Amino acid sequence: MALEGVSKSYGAVQALGQTDLVLNEGEFVTLLGPSGCGKTTTLRMVGGFEFPSTGRILIDGRDTTYAAPFDRPVNTVFQDYALFPHMTVAQNIRYGLTVRGANLSPAEVSSRVEHALALVGLSKFADRRPAMMSGGQRQRVAMARAIARRPRVLLLDEPLSALDVKLREGMQVELKRIHRELGITFLMVTHDQGEAMALSDRVVVMQAGQICQTGKPEELYDSPANPYVADFIGGANLVKGVWKGRDRGRDRLALGQGQAEVQREGHAVAGLSEGAAVLIGLRPDNLLLGDGPNAISGRVLEVLFRGDRIRIEFTPRGIAAPIFAEVPRAALRDLQNLGPGSPVTFHIDAADILLFADEVAK
Amino acid sequence: MKAGKRLAPFALGLVAMAHAAAAQDLNILTWEGYAPETITRPFAEASGCNITASYVGSNDDFAAKLAAGGGVYDIITPSSDTVPLLSQAGFVDPIDPAAVENYAGIYPEFSQSPALNLDGITWAVPLIWGSVSLIYRPDMVPGTPDSIAVLFDPAYAGKISMWDDKSAIYWAARYLGYENIFDLTDEQLEAVKAKLIEQKPLVRKYWASAGELTELMANQEVYVSNAWTGLTFKEVNGLNKGFTVAEFNPKEKSEGWMDSMMLVKGTPNQECAMKFISYMQSAEGQCALAASTGYFPVNPGAVAACMDEATKKERQVGNIDFVKSLVMWQQPARLDKYIEVWNAVKAAP
Amino acid sequence: MRGKSVLARRSALPVLGLFALPVGWAFLLLIVPYGIMVAISFWTRQFPLFVPDFQFGNYLQLFSDPQYYTVILRTAKIAALVTLAATCLGYPLAYYLVFVIKTERLRALLYMLVIVPLWVSYLLRTYTWKTILGTDGALNSALKWLGVIDQPISLFLYNQWSMVITLTYIFIPFVVMPVFAALENIPRNLIEASEDLGVRPFGTFLRVILPLSAGGVISGATVTFCLAFGDFVAPVLVGGPDGTMVANLLQSQFGAALNWPLGSALATVVLLIVMALLWLSARLDRAGRVALG
């Protein structure tokens, strides 16, 4: 499946800028971004509920840009499941199998319904009505209904957002399993980066109608293309700084007004000249307690207990914005009385420092 | 000075209120047009009684309203065919003719009619009268019709109307040649019913009020109907629709009706009520009512001075032969049966 | 246990006070009159009035004399035709307002236009049809002007069709309102889901929209049938000699015939018919709602 130069505007408002995207057979791709970033619009255009203002949508090489929803080899799992309340679970699943285009024998229909129910583990609930089921069960029915049609691409619109946290994690495992068993292409939309990272083969990070970065979850985490992606994927403290030069694969960076200086190891960032303003990304997980190379000292603002991890908010010397760090609880064992006002020092591995040109400062 | 001026209207209002409180009220249940200001105002000045009028749509409303126990009416004015029912039902008090001024001037044919006097007791005093004849469109009905047969003529299918009332039975009975139209036998009633049902496909609409008939005629919905004599054809012709409507008395006779005043049982305003009954026999009362309704006065003596000769002729004043040429309405001997037959006709497909 | 009952009593008193007025009102002005009506239906007509009694003659008369059951059946027929016509016209109208009109303001405006006639006197609206359908009326004039006819057609007015047309016009808003509400309550994503599952718009209408708006149709049709069944104005204004309906018969029994016992018996029968219908409608509606969850 491919989007070629697709864009969508509502009057003067552009919901999606020129976008190209190719999905490979059997791939699980997620569109990730905050609300209003254009991810849902994209999904709806693939589903046929909206038509692009420009560009083409190809499914299996066929141009389906303006095809009606009932005329494309895709099916959608809707955010609120959109189950037909006047039908039983089995009737819901059978609904899409008895249409003229499906050309299925009654026996085939029954076997598909049974198979779909078995796949989502709801065989016993065939005669229930949706109203009598829990959120998680309805979610599975919605899945079963969509996959029973054997679509070329399964579209999932925030499929887990209506579930509570505990259920959501269980369903993530289920989704992954179903994807593996079916082997068809999944295109999911979510605003939950954790969900996106856990499930996807590839994640497309979107912002304000544009794709910021596309890549495997690890790539996005390790080398975010910009501060936005860095913050959205995994979270990052973004500290203003100055680029002081680079030699032997290492950048010299001054944080804030230059009270702290760090060495960064990694690919060179294009277009930097000495004294250029930069944004330095420090992931909370990568900040290690104690002195070492690339040390940053400051005073603790707040200590937040997070179970096995402790989140420490501190003000580094010479830097206006506070920085968050997340450390394992074990690392704090020696610092029992760490509290607001305590002096504290963190250090970070040179390879873990993220560096971006400061577009705004330019 | 200023304060005095400002107070003046207020004081006047008080005086008016005091006057109103002193005056008695008189509630009349009557026909529309029967209590115009030309009657109520002079009567209030002469008697100190203020008239409040309520209106009925048909003679059947009188008994229905009194049976429902409204209890607020002092005088009712039903037609003579309904008078006996009201006294039989015990809704009214007898009236002493001696207490009615000018009573002797009323046509005795009316005042002494058996419908109004039962076992030597007078239950009602005549008020006004008129007749029901036939009207037709001369441009649509060839020749000069002279018979009720025109109401049953298939040539005018869909262009015939009749009053929505049990009196349809009287017309059909006369058409069938029955003399005893108020006391038909079961066989005769069956024949009348069959005739009226046979007539139904010819009927465009049974009219419920004079206004509706005027409309039916003016809008060319119908060409023939029975109608209040002197009223409908004048109203339709007055609209200048490009055609005229004529009136005639069929050889089977037209019908006559007469409205009478009755005293509601136990009225607290008997004094005012009697004053009103007397007033309506005076020149002022009779002429004002005749002028307001277009119907005929019952007291020829009273109108002698207040009506010109042409009007007198038109309103049949002193023309007792005309009264005799009519079939005056009577209460059918078996009222229930008549109403049932009429309802059966209307219910028929 | 004891404490609980004291509490219950304490809270029951003000609640009772709160509902005393409406309950008392309903009892005095609804239940009591119905009781009186049913009681009088067993009385006997005795010229010129009627006397208390307990006998079933009035009911017997209603079911043996064709003039009564003919009219009841005719009324049911006309009410059914009106219900059918009002539903067939009102449903597409509501559908159009909900699904075809795109802007909220236009929808609100058109909805108001459908509802606004309810503020105009019912009598006046019925009367208007007389001037449209009459021999000299607007319809005949238009047809003549268009050259379709050269003589006015009298078939438009003063028959059962003109009653059905008039009553249909009057009761369409009563269908549009509940159907509009029902259609608006259907989540849009159900329609998208249906199309997503390969079902074309017409199939989606039959299998999703229609069943999910059945409740609105049932309540609209019920109200329309009951109101049309009890109508007495249309027969008088636009009905012909064959247009007598139950309400006119009732009017005649309580007026001209002064036969309250027979009238009460007839009214009781009408009440039972309407109640049976409401019961059926409530059952259908409940069955539908259970299905919808």
PDB file of N, CA, C and O in Angstrom, chain B residues 8 60 169 199 226 233 287 313 347:
ATOM      1  N   ALA B   8     -58.618  62.564  39.021  1.00  0.00           N
ATOM      2  CA  ALA B   8     -59.953  62.537  38.424  1.00  0.00           C
ATOM      3  C   ALA B   8     -60.301  61.230  37.701  1.00  0.00           C
ATOM      4  O   ALA B   8     -61.339  60.635  37.970  1.00  0.00           O
ATOM      5  N   ASP B  60     -79.065  21.517  19.401  1.00  0.00           N
ATOM      6  CA  ASP B  60     -78.701  20.426  20.291  1.00  0.00           C
ATOM      7  C   ASP B  60     -77.781  20.877  21.412  1.00  0.00           C
ATOM      8  O   ASP B  60     -77.659  20.217  22.421  1.00  0.00           O
ATOM      9  N   ILE B 169     -84.335  14.624   7.550  1.00  0.00           N
ATOM     10  CA  ILE B 169     -85.416  13.628   7.537  1.00  0.00           C
ATOM     11  C   ILE B 169     -86.734  14.273   7.105  1.00  0.00           C
ATOM     12  O   ILE B 169     -87.493  13.703   6.329  1.00  0.00           O
ATOM     13  N   GLN B 199     -79.205   9.207  -1.536  1.00  0.00           N
ATOM     14  CA  GLN B 199     -78.841  10.566  -1.946  1.00  0.00           C
ATOM     15  C   GLN B 199     -77.365  10.882  -1.661  1.00  0.00           C
ATOM     16  O   GLN B 199     -76.785  11.757  -2.307  1.00  0.00           O
ATOM     17  N   ASN B 226     -80.759  23.279   0.768  1.00  0.00           N
ATOM     18  CA  ASN B 226     -81.731  24.000   1.585  1.00  0.00           C
ATOM     19  C   ASN B 226     -80.970  25.091   2.335  1.00  0.00           C
ATOM     20  O   ASN B 226     -79.752  24.971   2.522  1.00  0.00           O
ATOM     21  N   PHE B 233     -78.842  33.377   0.076  1.00  0.00           N
ATOM     22  CA  PHE B 233     -78.770  33.823  -1.329  1.00  0.00           C
ATOM     23  C   PHE B 233     -78.351  35.280  -1.405  1.00  0.00           C
ATOM     24  O   PHE B 233     -77.621  35.683  -2.308  1.00  0.00           O
ATOM     25  N   CYS B 287     -87.227  45.288  16.478  1.00  0.00           N
ATOM     26  CA  CYS B 287     -86.618  45.876  15.296  1.00  0.00           C
ATOM     27  C   CYS B 287     -85.105  45.673  15.285  1.00  0.00           C
ATOM     28  O   CYS B 287     -84.518  45.392  14.235  1.00  0.00           O
ATOM     29  N   LYS B 313     -92.651  44.151   4.293  1.00  0.00           N
ATOM     30  CA  LYS B 313     -93.087  43.177   3.301  1.00  0.00           C
ATOM     31  C   LYS B 313     -92.059  42.035   3.192  1.00  0.00           C
ATOM     32  O   LYS B 313     -92.403  40.862   3.189  1.00  0.00           O
ATOM     33  N   ALA B 347     -73.405   7.891   9.100  1.00  0.00           N
ATOM     34  CA  ALA B 347     -72.379   6.870   9.305  1.00  0.00           C
ATOM     35  C   ALA B 347     -72.255   5.953   8.099  1.00  0.00           C
ATOM     36  O   ALA B 347     -71.207   5.353   7.887  1.00  0.00           O
TER      37      ALA B 347
END
